[in-house]
CSV table of C-alpha atoms in Angstrom, one decimal:
chain,number,residue,atom,x,y,z
A,181,MET,CA,7.0,-14.8,160.3
A,182,HIS,CA,5.4,-15.5,164.3
A,183,MET,CA,2.4,-17.3,163.4
A,184,SER,CA,-0.3,-17.9,166.6
A,185,TYR,CA,-1.5,-21.0,167.1
A,186,TYR,CA,-5.1,-20.6,166.0
A,187,SER,CA,-3.4,-19.1,162.8
A,188,ILE,CA,-2.0,-23.2,162.3
A,189,ILE,CA,-5.1,-24.8,163.0
A,190,PRO,CA,-8.8,-22.7,162.7
A,191,SER,CA,-10.8,-25.6,162.5
A,192,ARG,CA,-10.3,-26.1,166.6
A,193,ARG,CA,-12.2,-22.9,167.9
A,194,LYS,CA,-14.4,-23.5,164.7
A,195,GLY,CA,-18.3,-24.1,165.8
A,196,ARG,CA,-17.2,-23.9,169.2
A,197,LYS,CA,-19.8,-20.7,170.0
A,198,ASN,CA,-23.0,-22.1,170.8
A,199,TRP,CA,-21.9,-25.6,172.4
A,200,LYS,CA,-22.9,-25.6,175.2
A,201,LYS,CA,-26.8,-24.5,174.5
A,202,ARG,CA,-27.3,-27.1,172.1
A,203,TYR,CA,-26.2,-29.6,174.6
A,204,GLU,CA,-28.9,-28.3,176.5
A,205,ILE,CA,-31.3,-28.1,174.1
A,206,ASP,CA,-30.6,-31.6,173.2
A,207,HIS,CA,-30.3,-32.5,176.7
A,208,SER,CA,-34.0,-30.9,177.4
A,209,ARG,CA,-35.2,-32.8,174.9
A,210,GLU,CA,-33.9,-36.1,175.8
A,211,ARG,CA,-35.3,-36.0,179.4
A,212,ALA,CA,-39.3,-34.2,177.9
A,213,LEU,CA,-39.4,-37.6,175.9
A,214,GLU,CA,-38.0,-39.8,178.3
A,215,ARG,CA,-39.9,-38.0,181.6
A,216,TYR,CA,-43.6,-36.6,179.2
A,217,ASN,CA,-43.2,-38.6,176.1
A,218,ILE,CA,-43.4,-35.6,174.6
A,219,GLN,CA,-41.0,-34.4,171.5
A,220,LEU,CA,-39.8,-31.5,172.8
A,221,THR,CA,-39.5,-29.7,169.1
A,222,ASN,CA,-38.2,-26.1,168.6
A,223,GLU,CA,-42.1,-24.3,168.4
A,224,LEU,CA,-42.5,-26.2,172.0
A,225,ARG,CA,-39.4,-24.9,173.5
A,226,SER,CA,-40.3,-21.3,172.2
A,227,GLN,CA,-43.9,-21.5,173.8
A,228,ILE,CA,-42.4,-22.2,177.4
A,229,ILE,CA,-39.2,-19.7,177.1
A,230,ASP,CA,-42.1,-17.1,176.4
A,231,ALA,CA,-44.5,-18.3,178.9
A,232,ILE,CA,-41.2,-18.2,182.1
A,233,LYS,CA,-40.4,-14.2,180.0
A,234,ARG,CA,-44.2,-13.3,181.0
A,235,LYS,CA,-43.9,-14.9,184.2
A,236,GLU,CA,-47.1,-17.2,182.9
A,237,ALA,CA,-45.4,-20.3,184.2
A,238,ILE,CA,-44.9,-20.7,188.4
A,239,LEU,CA,-42.1,-19.8,189.8
A,240,ILE,CA,-41.4,-23.0,192.2
A,241,GLN,CA,-38.2,-21.7,193.4
A,242,LYS,CA,-34.7,-20.0,192.4
A,243,GLU,CA,-31.3,-22.6,192.6
A,244,SER,CA,-29.2,-19.4,192.0
A,245,LEU,CA,-28.0,-16.6,190.1
A,246,ARG,CA,-29.1,-17.9,187.1
A,247,ARG,CA,-31.0,-21.2,187.5
A,248,SER,CA,-34.8,-21.6,188.2
A,249,LEU,CA,-37.7,-24.4,188.8
A,250,TRP,CA,-40.7,-23.5,187.0
A,251,LYS,CA,-43.8,-24.9,186.2
A,252,VAL,CA,-45.0,-24.6,183.0
A,253,HIS,CA,-48.4,-25.6,181.0
A,254,ILE,CA,-49.1,-25.4,177.8
A,255,SER,CA,-52.6,-26.0,176.2
A,256,GLY,CA,-52.2,-29.4,175.1
A,257,TYR,CA,-49.5,-30.7,176.6
A,258,PRO,CA,-49.3,-32.0,180.2
A,259,GLU,CA,-47.6,-29.5,183.4
A,260,MET,CA,-44.1,-29.5,183.7
A,261,VAL,CA,-41.7,-28.9,185.4
A,262,VAL,CA,-38.4,-27.1,184.1
A,263,VAL,CA,-34.7,-25.7,185.0
A,264,TYR,CA,-34.3,-22.6,183.1
A,265,ASP,CA,-31.4,-20.6,182.8
A,266,LYS,CA,-31.9,-17.0,182.3
A,267,TYR,CA,-28.0,-16.2,181.0
A,268,ARG,CA,-28.5,-18.2,178.1
A,269,LYS,CA,-32.4,-18.3,178.0
A,270,GLU,CA,-33.3,-21.7,177.2
A,271,ILE,CA,-34.2,-25.0,179.2
A,272,LEU,CA,-31.5,-26.8,180.9
A,273,THR,CA,-33.8,-30.0,181.3
A,274,VAL,CA,-36.9,-31.4,182.1
A,275,LEU,CA,-38.4,-32.5,185.0
A,276,HIS,CA,-41.0,-34.7,187.4
A,277,ASP,CA,-43.4,-33.2,189.0
A,278,THR,CA,-41.1,-34.0,191.8
A,279,ASP,CA,-38.1,-31.5,193.3
A,280,LYS,CA,-35.0,-31.6,192.5
A,281,LYS,CA,-33.9,-34.6,194.5
A,282,GLY,CA,-36.9,-36.5,194.1
A,283,GLU,CA,-38.2,-37.1,197.2
A,284,ALA,CA,-41.4,-35.0,197.1
A,285,LYS,CA,-44.1,-33.7,194.9
A,286,VAL,CA,-44.5,-30.1,194.2
A,287,SER,CA,-47.8,-30.0,196.1
A,288,GLU,CA,-50.6,-27.2,195.0
A,289,ASN,CA,-50.4,-25.5,198.4
A,290,GLU,CA,-46.7,-25.0,197.8
A,291,ILE,CA,-46.3,-22.9,194.8
A,292,GLU,CA,-49.6,-21.4,196.0
A,293,GLN,CA,-47.7,-20.4,199.4
A,294,LYS,CA,-44.9,-19.0,197.6
A,295,THR,CA,-46.6,-16.5,195.0
């Protein structure tokens, strides 16, 4: 009887379905704590994602078909700039109030021009 590789070692595939999404969540939590001193809880993460989906956040720029920069303000928290992955529907990272390369502040005039 022929046995496939995965039938011999089933544990190699187990639990790997959403590992990338899990990594993105952990990474964004670390960056929120590091850059804004905020605990990015599941509730806060959901509020940010909902604000982006409802277009309540301000689109700063689209980086690719799947990634975009958003300026989000949730009541009780400072404004944050986040990178959002629309395919995974997840926050990739939390940035300082600077552009991707850290060269210049994102000004209110730039945001108004883009909207």
